[in-house]
PDB file of C-alpha atoms and ligand atoms in Angstrom:
ATOM      1  CA  MET A 184     -16.752  21.276  22.755  1.00  0.00           C
ATOM      2  CA  GLU A 185     -18.302  24.724  22.619  1.00  0.00           C
ATOM      3  CA  ARG A 186     -21.590  26.191  21.395  1.00  0.00           C
ATOM      4  CA  LEU A 187     -21.723  27.094  17.713  1.00  0.00           C
ATOM      5  CA  ASN A 188     -22.909  30.580  18.209  1.00  0.00           C
ATOM      6  CA  LYS A 189     -20.155  31.105  20.685  1.00  0.00           C
ATOM      7  CA  TYR A 190     -17.569  29.799  18.328  1.00  0.00           C
ATOM      8  CA  ILE A 191     -18.703  32.047  15.458  1.00  0.00           C
ATOM      9  CA  ALA A 192     -18.728  34.990  17.723  1.00  0.00           C
ATOM     10  CA  SER A 193     -15.099  34.305  18.926  1.00  0.00           C
ATOM     11  CA  CYS A 194     -13.988  34.092  15.347  1.00  0.00           C
ATOM     12  CA  GLY A 195     -14.792  37.879  15.285  1.00  0.00           C
ATOM     13  CA  ILE A 196     -17.518  37.363  12.560  1.00  0.00           C
ATOM     14  CA  CYS A 197     -20.357  38.966  14.699  1.00  0.00           C
ATOM     15  CA  SER A 198     -22.314  38.786  18.081  1.00  0.00           C
ATOM     16  CA  ARG A 199     -23.767  35.498  19.303  1.00  0.00           C
ATOM     17  CA  ARG A 200     -27.210  36.786  18.622  1.00  0.00           C
ATOM     18  CA  LYS A 201     -26.320  37.506  14.967  1.00  0.00           C
ATOM     19  CA  ALA A 202     -24.743  34.235  14.823  1.00  0.00           C
ATOM     20  CA  ASP A 203     -27.949  32.619  15.852  1.00  0.00           C
ATOM     21  CA  GLU A 204     -29.721  34.382  12.966  1.00  0.00           C
ATOM     22  CA  LEU A 205     -27.035  33.104  10.585  1.00  0.00           C
ATOM     23  CA  ILE A 206     -27.685  29.546  11.821  1.00  0.00           C
ATOM     24  CA  LEU A 207     -31.398  29.775  11.525  1.00  0.00           C
ATOM     25  CA  ASN A 208     -30.941  31.280   7.973  1.00  0.00           C
ATOM     26  CA  GLY A 209     -28.966  28.221   6.936  1.00  0.00           C
ATOM     27  CA  LYS A 210     -25.697  30.035   6.400  1.00  0.00           C
ATOM     28  CA  VAL A 211     -23.586  27.897   8.709  1.00  0.00           C
ATOM     29  CA  THR A 212     -22.200  24.562   8.008  1.00  0.00           C
ATOM     30  CA  ILE A 213     -20.293  22.083  10.118  1.00  0.00           C
ATOM     31  CA  ASN A 214     -18.299  19.607   8.127  1.00  0.00           C
ATOM     32  CA  ASP A 215     -20.239  20.769   5.071  1.00  0.00           C
ATOM     33  CA  GLU A 216     -23.607  20.033   6.529  1.00  0.00           C
ATOM     34  CA  ILE A 217     -25.973  22.928   7.032  1.00  0.00           C
ATOM     35  CA  ILE A 218     -26.842  23.374  10.694  1.00  0.00           C
ATOM     36  CA  ARG A 219     -30.013  24.999  11.975  1.00  0.00           C
ATOM     37  CA  GLU A 220     -29.936  23.800  15.481  1.00  0.00           C
ATOM     38  CA  LEU A 221     -29.106  26.743  17.826  1.00  0.00           C
ATOM     39  CA  GLY A 222     -27.661  24.624  20.532  1.00  0.00           C
ATOM     40  CA  LYS A 223     -25.278  22.666  18.341  1.00  0.00           C
ATOM     41  CA  GLN A 224     -21.833  21.980  19.862  1.00  0.00           C
ATOM     42  CA  VAL A 225     -18.597  22.248  17.980  1.00  0.00           C
ATOM     43  CA  ALA A 226     -15.763  19.798  18.316  1.00  0.00           C
ATOM     44  CA  LEU A 227     -12.088  20.938  17.831  1.00  0.00           C
ATOM     45  CA  ASP A 228     -11.641  19.035  14.593  1.00  0.00           C
ATOM     46  CA  ASP A 229     -14.863  20.313  13.054  1.00  0.00           C
ATOM     47  CA  VAL A 230     -14.640  22.555  10.027  1.00  0.00           C
ATOM     48  CA  ILE A 231     -17.082  25.539  10.364  1.00  0.00           C
ATOM     49  CA  LYS A 232     -18.105  27.607   7.366  1.00  0.00           C
ATOM     50  CA  VAL A 233     -20.226  30.742   7.295  1.00  0.00           C
ATOM     51  CA  ASP A 234     -21.448  31.696   3.845  1.00  0.00           C
ATOM     52  CA  GLY A 235     -19.187  28.966   2.409  1.00  0.00           C
ATOM     53  CA  LYS A 236     -16.079  30.357   3.910  1.00  0.00           C
ATOM     54  CA  VAL A 237     -14.030  28.487   6.536  1.00  0.00           C
ATOM     55  CA  ILE A 238     -13.756  30.561   9.854  1.00  0.00           C
ATOM     56  CA  ILE A 239     -11.081  30.004  12.226  1.00  0.00           C
ATOM     57  CA  LYS A 240     -10.653  31.306  15.645  1.00  0.00           C
ATOM     58  CA  GLU A 241      -7.636  33.501  16.675  1.00  0.00           C
ATOM     59  CA  GLU A 242      -5.917  31.210  19.270  1.00  0.00           C
ATOM     60  CA  LYS A 243      -2.875  31.176  21.246  1.00  0.00           C
ATOM     61  CA  LYS A 244      -0.060  29.366  19.584  1.00  0.00           C
ATOM     62  CA  VAL A 245       0.691  25.969  20.929  1.00  0.00           C
ATOM     63  CA  TYR A 246       3.963  23.856  20.153  1.00  0.00           C
ATOM     64  CA  ILE A 247       4.044  20.360  21.310  1.00  0.00           C
ATOM     65  CA  MET A 248       6.379  17.284  21.142  1.00  0.00           C
ATOM     66  CA  LEU A 249       4.815  13.877  21.522  1.00  0.00           C
ATOM     67  CA  ASN A 250       6.437  10.590  21.932  1.00  0.00           C
ATOM     68  CA  LYS A 251       4.208   8.734  19.427  1.00  0.00           C
ATOM     69  CA  PRO A 252       3.532   5.150  20.427  1.00  0.00           C
ATOM     70  CA  ARG A 253       3.283   2.374  17.601  1.00  0.00           C
ATOM     71  CA  GLY A 254      -0.279   1.719  16.548  1.00  0.00           C
ATOM     72  CA  TYR A 255      -1.469   5.377  16.345  1.00  0.00           C
ATOM     73  CA  VAL A 256      -2.131   7.231  13.147  1.00  0.00           C
ATOM     74  CA  THR A 257      -1.213  10.830  12.642  1.00  0.00           C
ATOM     75  CA  THR A 258      -4.486  11.821  10.864  1.00  0.00           C
ATOM     76  CA  SER A 259      -7.411  13.123  12.864  1.00  0.00           C
ATOM     77  CA  HIS A 260     -10.289  11.394  11.057  1.00  0.00           C
ATOM     78  CA  ASP A 261      -9.497   7.815  10.081  1.00  0.00           C
ATOM     79  CA  GLN A 262     -11.819   5.720   7.934  1.00  0.00           C
ATOM     80  CA  PHE A 263     -10.982   2.658   9.968  1.00  0.00           C
ATOM     81  CA  ASN A 264     -11.493   4.159  13.261  1.00  0.00           C
ATOM     82  CA  ARG A 265      -7.923   3.544  14.380  1.00  0.00           C
ATOM     83  CA  LYS A 266      -6.446   5.404  17.376  1.00  0.00           C
ATOM     84  CA  SER A 267      -5.228   8.822  16.596  1.00  0.00           C
ATOM     85  CA  VAL A 268      -2.309  10.798  18.116  1.00  0.00           C
ATOM     86  CA  LEU A 269      -4.746  13.598  18.733  1.00  0.00           C
ATOM     87  CA  ASP A 270      -6.389  11.347  21.363  1.00  0.00           C
ATOM     88  CA  LEU A 271      -3.291  11.560  23.327  1.00  0.00           C
ATOM     89  CA  ILE A 272      -3.332  15.223  23.565  1.00  0.00           C
ATOM     90  CA  ASN A 273      -5.545  17.268  25.947  1.00  0.00           C
ATOM     91  CA  GLU A 274      -5.539  20.883  24.659  1.00  0.00           C
ATOM     92  CA  ASP A 275      -8.517  23.360  24.286  1.00  0.00           C
ATOM     93  CA  VAL A 276      -7.136  24.522  20.810  1.00  0.00           C
ATOM     94  CA  ARG A 277      -7.057  22.742  17.451  1.00  0.00           C
ATOM     95  CA  ILE A 278      -3.602  21.477  16.645  1.00  0.00           C
ATOM     96  CA  TYR A 279      -2.263  19.235  13.939  1.00  0.00           C
ATOM     97  CA  PRO A 280       0.871  17.141  13.371  1.00  0.00           C
ATOM     98  CA  ILE A 281       3.778  18.656  11.451  1.00  0.00           C
ATOM     99  CA  GLY A 282       4.285  15.928   8.907  1.00  0.00           C
ATOM    100  CA  ARG A 283       3.536  12.256   9.368  1.00  0.00           C
ATOM    101  CA  LEU A 284       4.830   9.251  11.042  1.00  0.00           C
ATOM    102  CA  ASP A 285       3.346   5.936   9.729  1.00  0.00           C
ATOM    103  CA  MET A 286       1.113   3.924  12.038  1.00  0.00           C
ATOM    104  CA  TYR A 287       3.952   1.531  13.108  1.00  0.00           C
ATOM    105  CA  THR A 288       6.583   4.072  13.655  1.00  0.00           C
ATOM    106  CA  GLU A 289       7.077   5.575  17.045  1.00  0.00           C
ATOM    107  CA  GLY A 290       8.943   8.594  18.435  1.00  0.00           C
ATOM    108  CA  LEU A 291       9.130  12.352  17.997  1.00  0.00           C
ATOM    109  CA  LEU A 292       6.176  14.083  16.500  1.00  0.00           C
ATOM    110  CA  LEU A 293       5.738  17.740  16.573  1.00  0.00           C
ATOM    111  CA  LEU A 294       2.268  19.291  16.728  1.00  0.00           C
ATOM    112  CA  THR A 295       1.128  22.871  16.396  1.00  0.00           C
ATOM    113  CA  ASN A 296      -1.541  25.404  15.394  1.00  0.00           C
ATOM    114  CA  ASP A 297       1.093  27.744  14.010  1.00  0.00           C
ATOM    115  CA  GLY A 298       1.074  27.334  10.203  1.00  0.00           C
ATOM    116  CA  GLU A 299       4.279  29.394   9.717  1.00  0.00           C
ATOM    117  CA  PHE A 300       6.307  27.165  12.115  1.00  0.00           C
ATOM    118  CA  SER A 301       4.845  24.056  10.417  1.00  0.00           C
ATOM    119  CA  ASN A 302       5.823  25.331   7.023  1.00  0.00           C
ATOM    120  CA  LYS A 303       9.393  26.122   8.096  1.00  0.00           C
ATOM    121  CA  ILE A 304       9.889  22.573   9.254  1.00  0.00           C
ATOM    122  CA  MET A 305       8.156  21.019   6.315  1.00  0.00           C
ATOM    123  CA  HIS A 306       9.461  23.105   3.391  1.00  0.00           C
ATOM    124  CA  PRO A 307      11.780  21.110   1.274  1.00  0.00           C
ATOM    125  CA  ARG A 308      14.056  24.236   0.731  1.00  0.00           C
ATOM    126  CA  ASN A 309      15.015  24.060   4.434  1.00  0.00           C
ATOM    127  CA  LYS A 310      16.204  20.477   4.119  1.00  0.00           C
ATOM    128  CA  ILE A 311      15.674  19.905   7.753  1.00  0.00           C
ATOM    129  CA  GLU A 312      17.221  16.688   9.087  1.00  0.00           C
ATOM    130  CA  LYS A 313      15.233  13.921  10.647  1.00  0.00           C
ATOM    131  CA  THR A 314      17.045  11.127  12.585  1.00  0.00           C
ATOM    132  CA  TYR A 315      15.675   7.642  12.835  1.00  0.00           C
ATOM    133  CA  ILE A 316      16.794   4.592  14.703  1.00  0.00           C
ATOM    134  CA  VAL A 317      16.225   1.338  13.125  1.00  0.00           C
ATOM    135  CA  THR A 318      16.382  -1.908  14.923  1.00  0.00           C
ATOM    136  CA  THR A 319      16.643  -5.231  12.878  1.00  0.00           C
ATOM    137  CA  ASP A 320      17.397  -8.905  13.274  1.00  0.00           C
ATOM    138  CA  THR A 321      19.486  -8.781  10.031  1.00  0.00           C
ATOM    139  CA  LYS A 322      23.277  -8.685  10.350  1.00  0.00           C
ATOM    140  CA  ILE A 323      24.120  -5.328   8.822  1.00  0.00           C
ATOM    141  CA  SER A 324      26.883  -5.285   6.345  1.00  0.00           C
ATOM    142  CA  VAL A 325      29.204  -2.458   5.218  1.00  0.00           C
ATOM    143  CA  GLU A 326      27.738  -2.703   1.770  1.00  0.00           C
ATOM    144  CA  GLN A 327      24.202  -2.264   2.938  1.00  0.00           C
ATOM    145  CA  ILE A 328      25.273   0.887   4.865  1.00  0.00           C
ATOM    146  CA  GLU A 329      27.206   2.322   1.715  1.00  0.00           C
ATOM    147  CA  LYS A 330      24.052   1.732  -0.343  1.00  0.00           C
ATOM    148  CA  LEU A 331      21.752   3.453   2.160  1.00  0.00           C
ATOM    149  CA  LYS A 332      24.247   6.293   2.286  1.00  0.00           C
ATOM    150  CA  ASN A 333      24.619   6.742  -1.372  1.00  0.00           C
ATOM    151  CA  GLY A 334      20.823   6.692  -2.089  1.00  0.00           C
ATOM    152  CA  VAL A 335      18.643   3.820  -3.245  1.00  0.00           C
ATOM    153  CA  ASN A 336      15.705   3.381  -5.676  1.00  0.00           C
ATOM    154  CA  ILE A 337      12.483   2.996  -3.584  1.00  0.00           C
ATOM    155  CA  GLY A 338      10.313   2.735  -6.592  1.00  0.00           C
ATOM    156  CA  SER A 339      10.151   5.588  -9.061  1.00  0.00           C
ATOM    157  CA  TYR A 340      12.409   7.617  -6.693  1.00  0.00           C
ATOM    158  CA  ILE A 341      16.105   7.554  -5.769  1.00  0.00           C
ATOM    159  CA  THR A 342      16.696   8.736  -2.291  1.00  0.00           C
ATOM    160  CA  LYS A 343      19.236  11.493  -1.680  1.00  0.00           C
ATOM    161  CA  PRO A 344      22.488  10.737   0.235  1.00  0.00           C
ATOM    162  CA  ALA A 345      21.699   9.867   3.764  1.00  0.00           C
ATOM    163  CA  LYS A 346      23.934   9.899   6.931  1.00  0.00           C
ATOM    164  CA  VAL A 347      23.961   6.326   8.213  1.00  0.00           C
ATOM    165  CA  LYS A 348      25.780   4.991  11.182  1.00  0.00           C
ATOM    166  CA  LEU A 349      25.849   1.581  12.894  1.00  0.00           C
ATOM    167  CA  ILE A 350      25.194   2.150  16.604  1.00  0.00           C
ATOM    168  CA  LYS A 351      25.099  -1.564  17.637  1.00  0.00           C
ATOM    169  CA  ASN A 352      25.154  -4.867  15.683  1.00  0.00           C
ATOM    170  CA  ASP A 353      21.324  -4.818  15.234  1.00  0.00           C
ATOM    171  CA  THR A 354      20.837  -0.945  15.391  1.00  0.00           C
ATOM    172  CA  LEU A 355      21.219   1.775  12.774  1.00  0.00           C
ATOM    173  CA  GLU A 356      21.029   5.540  12.859  1.00  0.00           C
ATOM    174  CA  ILE A 357      19.677   6.973   9.715  1.00  0.00           C
ATOM    175  CA  ILE A 358      19.441  10.690   9.058  1.00  0.00           C
ATOM    176  CA  ILE A 359      17.460  12.030   6.057  1.00  0.00           C
ATOM    177  CA  SER A 360      16.342  15.481   4.833  1.00  0.00           C
ATOM    178  CA  GLU A 361      13.504  14.272   2.768  1.00  0.00           C
ATOM    179  CA  GLY A 362      10.095  12.823   3.698  1.00  0.00           C
ATOM    180  CA  LYS A 363       8.820  10.391   1.122  1.00  0.00           C
ATOM    181  CA  ASN A 364       5.997   8.075   2.230  1.00  0.00           C
ATOM    182  CA  ARG A 365       7.475   5.347   4.480  1.00  0.00           C
ATOM    183  CA  GLN A 366      10.828   6.281   3.166  1.00  0.00           C
ATOM    184  CA  VAL A 367      13.009   4.658   5.818  1.00  0.00           C
ATOM    185  CA  ARG A 368      11.082   1.402   5.623  1.00  0.00           C
ATOM    186  CA  LYS A 369      11.507   1.321   1.975  1.00  0.00           C
ATOM    187  CA  MET A 370      15.203   2.136   1.932  1.00  0.00           C
ATOM    188  CA  CYS A 371      15.770  -0.695   4.501  1.00  0.00           C
ATOM    189  CA  GLU A 372      13.693  -3.155   2.390  1.00  0.00           C
ATOM    190  CA  VAL A 373      15.580  -2.353  -0.819  1.00  0.00           C
ATOM    191  CA  VAL A 374      18.897  -3.207   0.729  1.00  0.00           C
ATOM    192  CA  GLY A 375      17.669  -6.268   2.461  1.00  0.00           C
ATOM    193  CA  ILE A 376      17.474  -5.008   6.122  1.00  0.00           C
ATOM    194  CA  ASN A 377      14.524  -6.609   7.964  1.00  0.00           C
ATOM    195  CA  LEU A 378      13.168  -3.581   9.967  1.00  0.00           C
ATOM    196  CA  LEU A 379      11.802  -4.611  13.374  1.00  0.00           C
ATOM    197  CA  ASN A 380      11.370  -1.141  14.937  1.00  0.00           C
ATOM    198  CA  LEU A 381      11.476   2.405  13.650  1.00  0.00           C
ATOM    199  CA  ARG A 382      11.802   5.371  15.992  1.00  0.00           C
ATOM    200  CA  ARG A 383      12.302   9.016  15.108  1.00  0.00           C
ATOM    201  CA  VAL A 384      14.487  10.684  17.839  1.00  0.00           C
ATOM    202  CA  LYS A 385      15.357  14.150  16.321  1.00  0.00           C
ATOM    203  CA  ILE A 386      13.844  16.777  13.892  1.00  0.00           C
ATOM    204  CA  GLY A 387      16.346  19.588  13.224  1.00  0.00           C
ATOM    205  CA  ASN A 388      17.716  20.570  16.469  1.00  0.00           C
ATOM    206  CA  ILE A 389      14.778  19.211  18.541  1.00  0.00           C
ATOM    207  CA  LYS A 390      15.527  16.021  20.347  1.00  0.00           C
ATOM    208  CA  LEU A 391      12.979  13.521  21.839  1.00  0.00           C
ATOM    209  CA  GLY A 392      15.246  12.881  24.872  1.00  0.00           C
ATOM    210  CA  ASN A 393      13.684  10.703  27.551  1.00  0.00           C
ATOM    211  CA  LEU A 394      10.046  11.701  27.116  1.00  0.00           C
ATOM    212  CA  GLN A 395       7.836   8.626  27.839  1.00  0.00           C
ATOM    213  CA  SER A 396       5.881   6.798  25.134  1.00  0.00           C
ATOM    214  CA  GLY A 397       2.360   8.412  24.777  1.00  0.00           C
ATOM    215  CA  LYS A 398       3.446  11.573  26.642  1.00  0.00           C
ATOM    216  CA  TYR A 399       3.815  15.068  25.457  1.00  0.00           C
ATOM    217  CA  ARG A 400       5.270  18.400  26.523  1.00  0.00           C
ATOM    218  CA  TYR A 401       5.504  21.903  25.200  1.00  0.00           C
ATOM    219  CA  LEU A 402       8.594  22.999  23.431  1.00  0.00           C
ATOM    220  CA  THR A 403      10.788  25.525  25.139  1.00  0.00           C
ATOM    221  CA  ASP A 404      11.378  28.901  23.545  1.00  0.00           C
ATOM    222  CA  GLU A 405      14.903  27.844  22.743  1.00  0.00           C
ATOM    223  CA  GLU A 406      13.620  24.764  20.844  1.00  0.00           C
ATOM    224  CA  LYS A 407      11.123  26.869  18.889  1.00  0.00           C
ATOM    225  CA  GLU A 408      13.581  29.485  17.873  1.00  0.00           C
ATOM    226  CA  ASN A 409      16.515  27.154  16.982  1.00  0.00           C
ATOM    227  CA  VAL A 410      14.505  24.383  15.347  1.00  0.00           C
ATOM    228  CA  ILE A 411      16.552  24.612  12.258  1.00  0.00           C
TER     229      ILE A 411
HETATM  230  N1  LIG B 193      10.109   6.645   7.300  1.00  0.00           N
HETATM  231  C1  LIG B 193       9.245   5.647   7.498  1.00  0.00           C
HETATM  232  O1  LIG B 193       9.339   4.674   6.861  1.00  0.00           O
HETATM  233  N2  LIG B 193       8.094   5.849   8.264  1.00  0.00           N
HETATM  234  C2  LIG B 193       7.943   7.029   8.843  1.00  0.00           C
HETATM  235  O2  LIG B 193       6.940   7.168   9.608  1.00  0.00           O
HETATM  236  C3  LIG B 193       8.832   8.071   8.751  1.00  0.00           C
HETATM  237  C4  LIG B 193       9.921   7.804   7.919  1.00  0.00           C
END
């Protein structure tokens, strides 16, 4: 948390004293609510506007990998008050997840405040591969694997060919370059695989490795530069 006038000043808009004037004149909003209180504190996920325009602080760039546990959402504000991955991260800058993992999926999640880096990973043109491990109690057949490989209809969308490998009797590795909502779950459902657990272990060249569940670390320079 930091004082609103200090935050405005650190965005390079004006001095703290001038920021106080803007606040008193009703020119400043936090999450679209006009604020006239001088001592108001700003939280990391608040959206601050001056004269209707969002202001953002120049911050050092942060690149994080988190091993997301099951039961956490990847959004910051959740209408049902569920636990957010952002609760697991203790940084003094605003960061956001690159893409999403659904609430029950665990594993590798990247977070940053670098929009360019995020776009590079997310842009469909870059077709970045994401590797998932599926565990099931279904006996997996060759036919099921072939179907997943060729692409399946997950309801108004046919998935692109995927790389699929049986790792153990009850464990599959699925590599996809797309990111439709709950895609791997839907793919498994369509071919009759009862998915018990879903974990993402790799994004592009970045591997989760043995990072503990709920823990995070900074990406190395090598990981940042060679993500694709
Ligand atoms: N596929 C899913 O089903 N869920 C995810 O979170 C990611 C991919």
